[in-house]
Tab-separated table of C-alpha atoms and ligand atoms in Angstrom:
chain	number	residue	atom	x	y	z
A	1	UNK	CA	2.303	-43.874	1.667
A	2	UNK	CA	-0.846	-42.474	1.683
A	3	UNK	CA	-2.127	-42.376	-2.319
A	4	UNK	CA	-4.695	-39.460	-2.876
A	5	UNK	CA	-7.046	-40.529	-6.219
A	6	UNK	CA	-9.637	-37.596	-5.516
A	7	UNK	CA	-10.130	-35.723	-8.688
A	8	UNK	CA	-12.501	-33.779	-10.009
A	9	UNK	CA	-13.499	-33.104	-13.725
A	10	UNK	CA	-13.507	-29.422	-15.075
A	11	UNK	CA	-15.913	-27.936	-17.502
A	12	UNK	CA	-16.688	-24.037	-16.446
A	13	UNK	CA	-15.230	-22.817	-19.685
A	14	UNK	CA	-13.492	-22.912	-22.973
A	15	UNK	CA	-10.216	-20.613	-24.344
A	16	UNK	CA	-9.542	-20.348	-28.080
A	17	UNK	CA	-6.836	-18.922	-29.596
A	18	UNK	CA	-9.608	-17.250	-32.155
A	19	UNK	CA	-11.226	-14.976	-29.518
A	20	UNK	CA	-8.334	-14.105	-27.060
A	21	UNK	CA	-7.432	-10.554	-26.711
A	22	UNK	CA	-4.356	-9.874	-29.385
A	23	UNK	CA	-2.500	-8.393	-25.765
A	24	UNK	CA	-2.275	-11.391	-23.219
A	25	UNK	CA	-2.217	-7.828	-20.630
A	26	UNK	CA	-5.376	-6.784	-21.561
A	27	UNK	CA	-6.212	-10.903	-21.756
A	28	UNK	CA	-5.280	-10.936	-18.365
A	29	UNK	CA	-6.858	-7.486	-16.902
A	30	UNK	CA	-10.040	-9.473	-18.482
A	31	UNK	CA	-9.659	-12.904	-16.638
A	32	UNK	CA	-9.292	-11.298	-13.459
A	33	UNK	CA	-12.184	-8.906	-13.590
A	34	UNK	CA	-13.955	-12.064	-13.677
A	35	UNK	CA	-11.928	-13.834	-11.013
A	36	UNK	CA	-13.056	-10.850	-8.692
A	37	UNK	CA	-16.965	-11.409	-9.655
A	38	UNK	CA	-16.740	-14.366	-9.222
A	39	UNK	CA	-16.064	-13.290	-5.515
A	40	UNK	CA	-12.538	-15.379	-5.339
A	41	UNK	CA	-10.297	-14.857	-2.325
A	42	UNK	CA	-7.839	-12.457	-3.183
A	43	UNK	CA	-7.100	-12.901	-6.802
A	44	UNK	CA	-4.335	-10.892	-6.391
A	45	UNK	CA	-2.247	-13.618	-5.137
A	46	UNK	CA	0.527	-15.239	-6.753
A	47	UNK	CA	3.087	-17.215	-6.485
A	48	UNK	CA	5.937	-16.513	-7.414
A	49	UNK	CA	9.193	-18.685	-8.280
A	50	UNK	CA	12.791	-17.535	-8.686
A	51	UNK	CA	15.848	-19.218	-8.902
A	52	UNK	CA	19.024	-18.847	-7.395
A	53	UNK	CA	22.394	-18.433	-9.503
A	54	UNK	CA	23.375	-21.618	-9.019
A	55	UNK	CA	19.777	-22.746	-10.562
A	56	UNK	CA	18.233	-23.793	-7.336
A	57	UNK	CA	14.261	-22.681	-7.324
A	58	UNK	CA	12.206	-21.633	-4.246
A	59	UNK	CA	8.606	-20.405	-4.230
A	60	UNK	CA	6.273	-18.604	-2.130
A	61	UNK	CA	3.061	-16.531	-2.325
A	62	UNK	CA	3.197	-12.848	-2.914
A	63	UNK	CA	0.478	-9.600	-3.749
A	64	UNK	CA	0.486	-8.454	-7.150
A	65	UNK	CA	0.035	-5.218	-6.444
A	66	UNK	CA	-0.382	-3.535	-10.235
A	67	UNK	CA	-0.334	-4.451	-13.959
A	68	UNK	CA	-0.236	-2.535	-16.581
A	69	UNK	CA	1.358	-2.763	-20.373
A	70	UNK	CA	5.540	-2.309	-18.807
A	71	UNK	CA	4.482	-5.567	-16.475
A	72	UNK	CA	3.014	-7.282	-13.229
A	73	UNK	CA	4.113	-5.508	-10.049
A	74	UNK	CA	4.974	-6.873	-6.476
A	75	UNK	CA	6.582	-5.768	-3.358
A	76	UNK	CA	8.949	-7.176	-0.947
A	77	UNK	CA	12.067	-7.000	1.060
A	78	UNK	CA	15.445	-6.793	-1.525
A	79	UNK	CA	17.594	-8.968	1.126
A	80	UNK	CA	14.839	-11.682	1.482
A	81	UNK	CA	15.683	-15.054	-0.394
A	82	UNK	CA	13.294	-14.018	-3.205
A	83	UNK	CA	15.274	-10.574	-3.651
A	84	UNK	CA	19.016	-12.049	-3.513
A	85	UNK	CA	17.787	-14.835	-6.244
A	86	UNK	CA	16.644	-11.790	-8.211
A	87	UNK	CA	19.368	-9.871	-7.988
A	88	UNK	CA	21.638	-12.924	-9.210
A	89	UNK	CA	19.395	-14.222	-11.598
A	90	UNK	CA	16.444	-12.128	-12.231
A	91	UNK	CA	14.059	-14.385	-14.172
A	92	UNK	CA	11.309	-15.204	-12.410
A	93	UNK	CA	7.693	-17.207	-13.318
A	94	UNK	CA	4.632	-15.830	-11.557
A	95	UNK	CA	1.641	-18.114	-11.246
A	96	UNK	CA	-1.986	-17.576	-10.376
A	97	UNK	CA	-4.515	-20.127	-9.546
A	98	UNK	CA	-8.017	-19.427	-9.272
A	99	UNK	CA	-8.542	-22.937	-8.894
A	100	UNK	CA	-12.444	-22.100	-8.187
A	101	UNK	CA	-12.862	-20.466	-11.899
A	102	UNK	CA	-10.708	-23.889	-13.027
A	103	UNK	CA	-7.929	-21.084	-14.562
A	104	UNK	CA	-4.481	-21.170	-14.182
A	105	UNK	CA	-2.164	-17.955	-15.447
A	106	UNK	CA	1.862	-18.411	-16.069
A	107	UNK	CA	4.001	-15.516	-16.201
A	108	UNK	CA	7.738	-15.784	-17.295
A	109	UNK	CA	9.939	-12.978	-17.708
A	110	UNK	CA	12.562	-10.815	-16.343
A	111	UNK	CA	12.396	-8.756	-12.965
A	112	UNK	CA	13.663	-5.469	-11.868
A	113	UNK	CA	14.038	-3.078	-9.173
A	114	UNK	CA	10.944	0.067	-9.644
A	115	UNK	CA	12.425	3.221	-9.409
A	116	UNK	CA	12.797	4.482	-6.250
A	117	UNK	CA	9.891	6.965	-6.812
A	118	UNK	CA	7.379	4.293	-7.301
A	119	UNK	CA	8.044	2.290	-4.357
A	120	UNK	CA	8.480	5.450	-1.870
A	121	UNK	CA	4.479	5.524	-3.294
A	122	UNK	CA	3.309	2.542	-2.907
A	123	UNK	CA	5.105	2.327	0.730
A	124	UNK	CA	3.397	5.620	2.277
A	125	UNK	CA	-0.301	4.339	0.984
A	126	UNK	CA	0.315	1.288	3.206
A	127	UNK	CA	-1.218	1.331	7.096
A	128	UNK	CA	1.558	2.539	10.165
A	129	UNK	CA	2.124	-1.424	11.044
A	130	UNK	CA	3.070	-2.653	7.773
A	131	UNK	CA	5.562	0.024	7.217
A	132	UNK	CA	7.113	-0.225	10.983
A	133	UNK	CA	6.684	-3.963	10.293
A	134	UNK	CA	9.202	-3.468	6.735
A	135	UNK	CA	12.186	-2.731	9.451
A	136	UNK	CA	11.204	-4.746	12.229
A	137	UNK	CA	11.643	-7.526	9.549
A	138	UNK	CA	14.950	-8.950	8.008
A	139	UNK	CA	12.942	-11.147	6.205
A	140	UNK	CA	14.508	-14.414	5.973
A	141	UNK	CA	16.749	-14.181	7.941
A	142	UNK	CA	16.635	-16.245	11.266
A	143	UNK	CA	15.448	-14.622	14.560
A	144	UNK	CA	16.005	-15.825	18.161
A	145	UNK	CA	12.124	-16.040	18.858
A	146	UNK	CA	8.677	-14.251	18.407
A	147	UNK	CA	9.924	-11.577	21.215
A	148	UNK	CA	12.730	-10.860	19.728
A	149	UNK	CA	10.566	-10.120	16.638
A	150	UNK	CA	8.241	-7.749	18.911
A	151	UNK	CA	11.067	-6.090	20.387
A	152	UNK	CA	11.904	-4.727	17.612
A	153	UNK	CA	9.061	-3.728	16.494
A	154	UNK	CA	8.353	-1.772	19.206
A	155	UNK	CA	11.454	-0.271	19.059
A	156	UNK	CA	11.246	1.002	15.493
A	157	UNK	CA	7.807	2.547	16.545
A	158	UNK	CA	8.682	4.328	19.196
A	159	UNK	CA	11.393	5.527	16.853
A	160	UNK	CA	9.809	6.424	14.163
A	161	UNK	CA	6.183	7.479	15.308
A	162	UNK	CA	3.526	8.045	12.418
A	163	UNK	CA	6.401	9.159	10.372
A	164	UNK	CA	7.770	6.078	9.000
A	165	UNK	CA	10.274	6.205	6.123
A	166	UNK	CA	10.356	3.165	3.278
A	167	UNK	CA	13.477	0.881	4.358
A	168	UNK	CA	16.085	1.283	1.247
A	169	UNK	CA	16.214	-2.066	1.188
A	170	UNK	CA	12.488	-2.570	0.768
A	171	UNK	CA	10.646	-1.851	-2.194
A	172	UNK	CA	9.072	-3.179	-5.776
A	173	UNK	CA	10.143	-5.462	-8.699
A	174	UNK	CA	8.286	-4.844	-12.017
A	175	UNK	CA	7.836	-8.877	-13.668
A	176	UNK	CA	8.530	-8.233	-17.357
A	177	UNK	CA	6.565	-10.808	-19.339
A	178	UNK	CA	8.210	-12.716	-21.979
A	179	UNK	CA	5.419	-15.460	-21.916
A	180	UNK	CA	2.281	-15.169	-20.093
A	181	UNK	CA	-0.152	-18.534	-20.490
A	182	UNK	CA	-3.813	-19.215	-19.999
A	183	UNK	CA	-5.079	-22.709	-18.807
A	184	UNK	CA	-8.523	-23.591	-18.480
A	185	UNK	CA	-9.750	-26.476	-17.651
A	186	UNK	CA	-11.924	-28.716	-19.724
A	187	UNK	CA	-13.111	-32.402	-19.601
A	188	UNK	CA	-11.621	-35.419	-20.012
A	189	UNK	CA	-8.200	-33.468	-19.387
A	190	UNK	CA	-8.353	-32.002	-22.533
A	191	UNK	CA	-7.186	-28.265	-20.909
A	192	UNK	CA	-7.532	-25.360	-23.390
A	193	UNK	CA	-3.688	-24.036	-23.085
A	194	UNK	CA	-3.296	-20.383	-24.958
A	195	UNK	CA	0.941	-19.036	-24.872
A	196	UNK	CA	1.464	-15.338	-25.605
A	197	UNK	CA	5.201	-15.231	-26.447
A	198	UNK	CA	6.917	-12.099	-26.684
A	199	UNK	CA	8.723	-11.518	-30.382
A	200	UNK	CA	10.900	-8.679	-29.351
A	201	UNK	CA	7.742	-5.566	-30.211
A	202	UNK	CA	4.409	-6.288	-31.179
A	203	UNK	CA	2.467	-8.277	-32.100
A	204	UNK	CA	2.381	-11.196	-29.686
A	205	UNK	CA	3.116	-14.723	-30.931
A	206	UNK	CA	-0.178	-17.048	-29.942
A	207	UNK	CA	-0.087	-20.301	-29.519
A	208	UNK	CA	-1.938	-23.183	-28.108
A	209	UNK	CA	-0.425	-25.543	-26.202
A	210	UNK	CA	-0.906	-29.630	-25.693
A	211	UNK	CA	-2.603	-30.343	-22.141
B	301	FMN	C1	-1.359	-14.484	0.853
B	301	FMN	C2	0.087	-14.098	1.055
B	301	FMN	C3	0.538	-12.889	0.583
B	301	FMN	C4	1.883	-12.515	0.734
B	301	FMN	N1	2.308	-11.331	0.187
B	301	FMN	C5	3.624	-11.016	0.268
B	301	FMN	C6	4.123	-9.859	-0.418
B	301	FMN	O1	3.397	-9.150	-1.139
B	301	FMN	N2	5.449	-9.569	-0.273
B	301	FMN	C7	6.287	-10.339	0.477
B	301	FMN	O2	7.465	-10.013	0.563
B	301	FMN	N3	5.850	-11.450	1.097
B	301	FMN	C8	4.546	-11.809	0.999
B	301	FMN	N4	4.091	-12.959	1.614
B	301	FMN	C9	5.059	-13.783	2.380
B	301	FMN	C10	5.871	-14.640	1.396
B	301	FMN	O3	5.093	-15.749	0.953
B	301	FMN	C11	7.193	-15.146	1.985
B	301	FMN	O4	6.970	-15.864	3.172
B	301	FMN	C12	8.173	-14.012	2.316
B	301	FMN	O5	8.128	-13.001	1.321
B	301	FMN	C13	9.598	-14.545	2.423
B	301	FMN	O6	9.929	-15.205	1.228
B	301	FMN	P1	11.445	-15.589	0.824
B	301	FMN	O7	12.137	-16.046	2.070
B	301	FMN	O8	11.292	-16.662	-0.191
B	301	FMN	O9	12.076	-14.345	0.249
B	301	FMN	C14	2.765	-13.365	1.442
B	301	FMN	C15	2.303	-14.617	1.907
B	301	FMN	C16	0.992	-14.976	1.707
B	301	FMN	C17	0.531	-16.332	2.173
């Protein structure tokens, strides 16, 4: 076993439940305006956990790619392992760490499918090899080798050209928050922990939490 003991103490800032925005949105549009001065790599990155129906969890990394008051936005691939957990049980938990700030954000809530509109947007702003790379990809699934992968590819450009058409079964999820928490850290482990819980409308419930 190989026991890791290297810690660090935090101390960058404080959180009160006094001064927080009464919206944890706007709370949030606020933390990561400074996230992005403070020049952290791609603040926009999240993890994101879902579970399946059977209540097994699974993880990975994914771009938020817009927030606003209806929720935090994302795209992906609706067969992937993250999209068939969703559509069987669609709460999910986002999580951002901007470990460099000493911040941590928790989102809980429900997920669902964008309208179609939205994501045919978002998919024609993205760059020729992204899009042929959305059907050259049946993400998650398992593939022979890295050729077979290019194959593909190359097959779906040569089909498809410039003009390349979203995949119907590729698109957005809009991450309804029902709890979004702020965590910074503070000495001696004694974290500053600030819950917005939803109350069914306005306002928000705020809470701080133990460390
Ligand atoms: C920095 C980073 C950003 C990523 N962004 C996305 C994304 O926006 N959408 C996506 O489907 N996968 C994204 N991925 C890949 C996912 O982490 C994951 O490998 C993939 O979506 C398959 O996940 P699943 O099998 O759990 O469904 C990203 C990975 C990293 C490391």
């Amino acid at each position: 076993m190989r026991s890791i003991t290297a810690r660090r103490e935090y101390g960058l800032g404080s959180l009160s439940e006094h001064e927080v925005d009464p919206d944890p949105i706007r709370q949030f549009s606020s933390w990561f305006a400074e996230a992005e001065r403070a020049g952290l790599d791609e603040p926009y990155a999240m993890t994101l956990a879902t579970a399946s129906a059977g209540g097994r969890p699974s993880a990975r990394v994914v771009l938020l790619r817009g927030v606003d008051g209806r929720g935090f936005r994302f795209f992906t691939n609706y067969r992937s392992h993250k999209g068939r957990d969703l559509e069987s049980n669609p709460f999910a938990c986002l999580l951002f760490d901007w470990h460099e700030v000493e911040r941590q954000v928790r989102v809980e809530g429900r997920a669902e499918r964008l309208p179609e509109a939205e994501s045919d947007a978002y998919f024609a702003g993205r760059p020729a090899e992204t899009r042929i790379g959305a059907w050259a990809s049946d993400q998650s699934e398992v593939v022979a080798d890295r050729q077979a992968l290019e194959r593909r590819y190359a097959e779906f450009a040569s089909r498809f050209g410039d003009d390349v058409p979203r995949p119907p079964h590729w698109g957005g999820y809009l991450v309804i928050p029902e709890s979004v928490e702020f965590w910074q850290g503070r000495p001696g482990r004694l974290h500053d922990r600030i819950r917005y819980a939803a109350e069914g409308g306005d306002p928000w419930r705020i809470e701080r939490l133990s460390p």
